[in-house]
PDB file of C-alpha atoms in Angstrom:
ATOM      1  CA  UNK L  37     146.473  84.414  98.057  1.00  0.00           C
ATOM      2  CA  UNK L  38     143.447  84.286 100.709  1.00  0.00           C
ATOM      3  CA  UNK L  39     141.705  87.255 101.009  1.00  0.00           C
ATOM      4  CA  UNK L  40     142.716  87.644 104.884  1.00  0.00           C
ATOM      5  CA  UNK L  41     146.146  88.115 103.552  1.00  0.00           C
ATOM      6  CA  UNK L  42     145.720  90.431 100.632  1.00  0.00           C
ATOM      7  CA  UNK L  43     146.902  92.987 102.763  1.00  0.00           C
ATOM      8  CA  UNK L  44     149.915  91.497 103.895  1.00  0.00           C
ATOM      9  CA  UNK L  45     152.291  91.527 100.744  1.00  0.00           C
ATOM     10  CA  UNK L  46     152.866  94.950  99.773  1.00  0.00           C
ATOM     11  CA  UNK L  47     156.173  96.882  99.427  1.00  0.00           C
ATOM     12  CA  UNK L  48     157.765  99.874 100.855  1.00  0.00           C
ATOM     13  CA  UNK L  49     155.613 103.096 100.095  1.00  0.00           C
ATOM     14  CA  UNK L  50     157.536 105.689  98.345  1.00  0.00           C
ATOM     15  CA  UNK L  51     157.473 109.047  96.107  1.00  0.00           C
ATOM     16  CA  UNK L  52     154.983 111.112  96.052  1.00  0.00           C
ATOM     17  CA  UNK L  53     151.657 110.654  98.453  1.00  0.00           C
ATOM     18  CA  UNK L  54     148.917 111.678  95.301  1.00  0.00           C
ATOM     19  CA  UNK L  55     150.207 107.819  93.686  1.00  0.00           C
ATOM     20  CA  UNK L  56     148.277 106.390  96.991  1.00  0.00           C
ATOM     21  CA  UNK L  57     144.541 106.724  96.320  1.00  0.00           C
ATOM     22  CA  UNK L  58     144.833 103.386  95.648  1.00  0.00           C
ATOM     23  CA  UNK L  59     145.948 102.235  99.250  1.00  0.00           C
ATOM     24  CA  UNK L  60     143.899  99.370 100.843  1.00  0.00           C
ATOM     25  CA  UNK L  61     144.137 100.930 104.478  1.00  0.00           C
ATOM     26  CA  UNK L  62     141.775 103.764 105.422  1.00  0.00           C
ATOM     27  CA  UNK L  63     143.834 106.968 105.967  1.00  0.00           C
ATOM     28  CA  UNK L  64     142.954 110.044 107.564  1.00  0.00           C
ATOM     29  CA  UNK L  65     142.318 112.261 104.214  1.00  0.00           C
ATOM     30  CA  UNK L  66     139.593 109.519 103.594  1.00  0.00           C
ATOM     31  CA  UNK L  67     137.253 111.058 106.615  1.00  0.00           C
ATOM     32  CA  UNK L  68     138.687 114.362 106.310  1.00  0.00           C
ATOM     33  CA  UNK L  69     136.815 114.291 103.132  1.00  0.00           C
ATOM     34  CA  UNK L  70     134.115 113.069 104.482  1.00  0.00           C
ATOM     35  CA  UNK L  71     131.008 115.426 105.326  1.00  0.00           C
ATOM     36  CA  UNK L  72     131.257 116.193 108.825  1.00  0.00           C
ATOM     37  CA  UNK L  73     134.907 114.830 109.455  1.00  0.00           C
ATOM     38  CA  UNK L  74     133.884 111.704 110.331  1.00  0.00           C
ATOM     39  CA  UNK L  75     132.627 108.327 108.666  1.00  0.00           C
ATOM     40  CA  UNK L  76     130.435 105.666 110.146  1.00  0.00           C
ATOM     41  CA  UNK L  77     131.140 102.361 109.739  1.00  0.00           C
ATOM     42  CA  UNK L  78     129.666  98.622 110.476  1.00  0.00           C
ATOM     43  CA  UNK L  79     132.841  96.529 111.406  1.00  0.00           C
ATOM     44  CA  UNK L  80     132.267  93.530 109.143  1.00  0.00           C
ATOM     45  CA  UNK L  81     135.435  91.646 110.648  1.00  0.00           C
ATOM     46  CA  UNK L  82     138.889  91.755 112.582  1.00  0.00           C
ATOM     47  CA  UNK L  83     141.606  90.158 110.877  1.00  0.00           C
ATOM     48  CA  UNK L  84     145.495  89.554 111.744  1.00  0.00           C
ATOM     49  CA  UNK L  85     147.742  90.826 109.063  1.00  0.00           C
ATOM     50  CA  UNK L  86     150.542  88.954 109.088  1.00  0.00           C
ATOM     51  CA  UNK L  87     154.098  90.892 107.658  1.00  0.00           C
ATOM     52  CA  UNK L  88     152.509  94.220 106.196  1.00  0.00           C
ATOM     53  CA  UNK L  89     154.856  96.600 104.698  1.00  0.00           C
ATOM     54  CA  UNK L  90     154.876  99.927 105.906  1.00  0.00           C
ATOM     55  CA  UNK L  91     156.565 102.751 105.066  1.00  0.00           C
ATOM     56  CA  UNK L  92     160.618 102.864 104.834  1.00  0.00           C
ATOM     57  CA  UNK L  93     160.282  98.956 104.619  1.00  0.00           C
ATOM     58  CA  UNK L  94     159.171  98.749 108.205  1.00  0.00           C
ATOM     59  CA  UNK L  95     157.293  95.618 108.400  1.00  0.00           C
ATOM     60  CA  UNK L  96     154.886  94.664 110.942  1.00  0.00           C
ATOM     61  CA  UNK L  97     152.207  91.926 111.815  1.00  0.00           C
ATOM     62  CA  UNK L  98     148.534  94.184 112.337  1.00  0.00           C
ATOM     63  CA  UNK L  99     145.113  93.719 113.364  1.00  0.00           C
ATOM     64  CA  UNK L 100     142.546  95.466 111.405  1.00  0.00           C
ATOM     65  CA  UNK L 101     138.797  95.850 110.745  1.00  0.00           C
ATOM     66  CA  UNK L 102     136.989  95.448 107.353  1.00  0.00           C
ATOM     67  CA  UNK L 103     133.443  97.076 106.944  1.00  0.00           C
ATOM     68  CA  UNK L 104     130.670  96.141 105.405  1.00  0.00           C
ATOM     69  CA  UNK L 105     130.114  99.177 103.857  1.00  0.00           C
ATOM     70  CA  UNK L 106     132.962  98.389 101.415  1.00  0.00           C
ATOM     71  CA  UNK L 107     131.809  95.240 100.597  1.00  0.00           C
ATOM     72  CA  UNK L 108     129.914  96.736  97.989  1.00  0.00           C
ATOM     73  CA  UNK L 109     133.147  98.183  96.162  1.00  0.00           C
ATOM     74  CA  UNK L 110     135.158  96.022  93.766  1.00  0.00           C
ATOM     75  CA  UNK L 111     137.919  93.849  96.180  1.00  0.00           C
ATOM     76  CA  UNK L 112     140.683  96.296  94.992  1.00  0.00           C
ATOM     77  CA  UNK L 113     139.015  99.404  95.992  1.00  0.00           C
ATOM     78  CA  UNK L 114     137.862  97.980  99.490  1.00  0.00           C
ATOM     79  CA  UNK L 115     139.813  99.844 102.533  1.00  0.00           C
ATOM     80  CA  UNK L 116     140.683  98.193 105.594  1.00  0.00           C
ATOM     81  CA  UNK L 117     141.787 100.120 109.553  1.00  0.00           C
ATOM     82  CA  UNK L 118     144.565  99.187 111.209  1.00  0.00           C
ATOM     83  CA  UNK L 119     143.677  98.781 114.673  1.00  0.00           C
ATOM     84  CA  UNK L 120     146.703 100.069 116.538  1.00  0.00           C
ATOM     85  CA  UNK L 121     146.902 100.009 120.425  1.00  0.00           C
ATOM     86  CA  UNK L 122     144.944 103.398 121.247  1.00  0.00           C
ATOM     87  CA  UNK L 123     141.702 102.664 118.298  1.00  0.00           C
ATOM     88  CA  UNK L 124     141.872  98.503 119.620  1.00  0.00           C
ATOM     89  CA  UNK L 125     141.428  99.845 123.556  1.00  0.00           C
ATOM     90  CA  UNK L 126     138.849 102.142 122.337  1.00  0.00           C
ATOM     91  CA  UNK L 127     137.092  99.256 121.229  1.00  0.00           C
ATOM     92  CA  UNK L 128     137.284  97.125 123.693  1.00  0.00           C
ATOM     93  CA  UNK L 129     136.303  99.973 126.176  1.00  0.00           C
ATOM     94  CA  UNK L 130     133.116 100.486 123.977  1.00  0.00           C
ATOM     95  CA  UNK L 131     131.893  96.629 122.957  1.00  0.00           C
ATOM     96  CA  UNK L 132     133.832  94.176 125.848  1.00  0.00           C
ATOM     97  CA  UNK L 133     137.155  92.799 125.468  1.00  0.00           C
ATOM     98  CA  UNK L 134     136.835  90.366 122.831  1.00  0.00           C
ATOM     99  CA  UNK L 135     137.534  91.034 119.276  1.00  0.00           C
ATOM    100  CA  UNK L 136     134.488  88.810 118.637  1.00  0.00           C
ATOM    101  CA  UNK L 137     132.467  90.830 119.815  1.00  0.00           C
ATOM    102  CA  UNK L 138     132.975  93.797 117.849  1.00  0.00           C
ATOM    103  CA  UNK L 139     131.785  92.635 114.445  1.00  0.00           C
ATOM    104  CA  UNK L 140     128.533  93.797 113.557  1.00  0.00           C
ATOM    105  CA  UNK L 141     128.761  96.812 115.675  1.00  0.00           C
ATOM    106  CA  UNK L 142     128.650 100.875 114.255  1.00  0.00           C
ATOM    107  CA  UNK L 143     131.227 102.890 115.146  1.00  0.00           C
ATOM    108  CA  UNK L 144     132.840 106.657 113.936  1.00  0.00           C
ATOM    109  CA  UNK L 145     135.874 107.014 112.482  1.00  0.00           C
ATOM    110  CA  UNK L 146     137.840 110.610 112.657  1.00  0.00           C
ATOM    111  CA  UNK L 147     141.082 112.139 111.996  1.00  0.00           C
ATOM    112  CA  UNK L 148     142.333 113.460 115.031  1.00  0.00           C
ATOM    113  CA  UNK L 149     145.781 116.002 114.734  1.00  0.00           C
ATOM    114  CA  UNK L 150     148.733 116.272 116.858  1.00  0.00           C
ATOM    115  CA  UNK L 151     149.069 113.010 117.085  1.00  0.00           C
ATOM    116  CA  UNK L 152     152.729 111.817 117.616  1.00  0.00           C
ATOM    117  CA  UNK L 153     153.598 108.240 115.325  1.00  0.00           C
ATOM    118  CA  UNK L 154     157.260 106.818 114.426  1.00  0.00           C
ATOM    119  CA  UNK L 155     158.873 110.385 115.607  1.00  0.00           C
ATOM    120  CA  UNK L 156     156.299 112.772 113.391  1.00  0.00           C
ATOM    121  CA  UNK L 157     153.544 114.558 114.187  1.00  0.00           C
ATOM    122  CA  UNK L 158     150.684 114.071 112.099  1.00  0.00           C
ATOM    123  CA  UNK L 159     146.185 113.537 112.172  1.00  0.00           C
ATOM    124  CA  UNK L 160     145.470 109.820 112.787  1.00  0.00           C
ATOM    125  CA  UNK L 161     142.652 107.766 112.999  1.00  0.00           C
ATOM    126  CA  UNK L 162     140.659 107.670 115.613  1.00  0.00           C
ATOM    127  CA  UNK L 163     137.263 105.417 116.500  1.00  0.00           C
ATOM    128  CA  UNK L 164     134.715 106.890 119.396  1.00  0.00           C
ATOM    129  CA  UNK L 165     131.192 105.598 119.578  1.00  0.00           C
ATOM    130  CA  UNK L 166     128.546 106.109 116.450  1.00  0.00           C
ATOM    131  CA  UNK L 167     126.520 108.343 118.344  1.00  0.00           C
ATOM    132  CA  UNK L 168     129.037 109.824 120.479  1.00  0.00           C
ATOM    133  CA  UNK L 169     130.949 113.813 119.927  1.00  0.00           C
ATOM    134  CA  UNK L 170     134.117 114.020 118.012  1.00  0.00           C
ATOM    135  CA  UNK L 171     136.644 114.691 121.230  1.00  0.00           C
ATOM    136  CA  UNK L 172     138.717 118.152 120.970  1.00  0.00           C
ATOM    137  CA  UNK L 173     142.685 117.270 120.658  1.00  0.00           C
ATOM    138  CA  UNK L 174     144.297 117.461 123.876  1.00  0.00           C
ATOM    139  CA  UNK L 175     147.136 120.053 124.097  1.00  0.00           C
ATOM    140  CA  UNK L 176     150.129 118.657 125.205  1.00  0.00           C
ATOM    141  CA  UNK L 177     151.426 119.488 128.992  1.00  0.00           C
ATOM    142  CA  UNK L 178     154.096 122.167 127.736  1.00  0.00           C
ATOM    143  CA  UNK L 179     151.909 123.932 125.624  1.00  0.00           C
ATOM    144  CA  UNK L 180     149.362 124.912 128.418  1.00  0.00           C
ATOM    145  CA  UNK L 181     152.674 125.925 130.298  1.00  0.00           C
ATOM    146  CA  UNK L 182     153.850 128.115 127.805  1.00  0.00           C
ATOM    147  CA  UNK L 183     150.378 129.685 127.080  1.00  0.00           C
ATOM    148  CA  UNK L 184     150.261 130.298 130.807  1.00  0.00           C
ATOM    149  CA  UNK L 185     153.542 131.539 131.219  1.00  0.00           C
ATOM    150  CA  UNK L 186     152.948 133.754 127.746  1.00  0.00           C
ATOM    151  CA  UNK L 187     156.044 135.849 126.348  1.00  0.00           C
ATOM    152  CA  UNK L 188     156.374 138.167 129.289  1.00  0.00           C
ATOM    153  CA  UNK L 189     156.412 135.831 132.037  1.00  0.00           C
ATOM    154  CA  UNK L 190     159.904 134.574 132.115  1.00  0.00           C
TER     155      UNK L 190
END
């Protein structure tokens, strides 16, 4: 197998989440763990994953970034980022809009909560510029309603 694909052919992620360590994809509890919340990276390269198996056997074609600060780790302990729409816009806002153009570049990479993904709500990855502030999560429209309208306000 090439080692574009190597994160293509999985199966199905079940049981309980401590088996995982072992994931190739970056997760949130990575940078979590991280001092400061946040890791910077050097994106080494953007790949398409072709048929990656996701959780509950969804299974979906990706784009992600490798970084060259794994390239020091042994292959199976590398961790790749999936690039979904709102961390590949953030990109493209910060570096142009060619994928291209990204590798090479330093960017930081934070777990955001709140954030809503396949009906849950749960922290997700989130890229902003190396040097730029870790943005606050935004509240969502009906919880600055209710905290206006309070308990009393009906």
């Amino acid at each position: 197998m090439s080692e574009s694909n190597r994160w293509g052919d999985m199966i199905a992620a079940t049981g309980a989440a401590t088996k995982y360590k072992g994931s190739p994809w970056l997760a949130s509890g990575d940078v979590q763990a991280a001092p400061g919340g946040f890791v910077v990276f050097t994106i080494a390269d953007v790949m398409e994953n072709k048929g990656v198996q996701f959780d509950k056997g969804r299974s979906e074609d990706v784009v992600s970034i490798g970084f060259e600060e794994m390239a020091a780790r042994p292959v199976d302990k590398q961790k790749r980022m999936v690039l979904n729409r709102t961390n590949l816009s953030s990109l493209a806002k910060l570096f142009g809009p060619t994928v291209e153009v990204f590798i090479g570049k330093r960017i930081k990479v934070y777990a955001m909560p709140g954030i809503e993904a396949f009906g849950k709500i749960t922290d997700g990855l989130r890229i902003c510029g190396e040097d730029d502030p870790i943005p606050k999560p935004a509240q969502k429209a009906a919880d600055v309603i209710a905290s206006l309208i309070g308990e009393g306000g009906k």
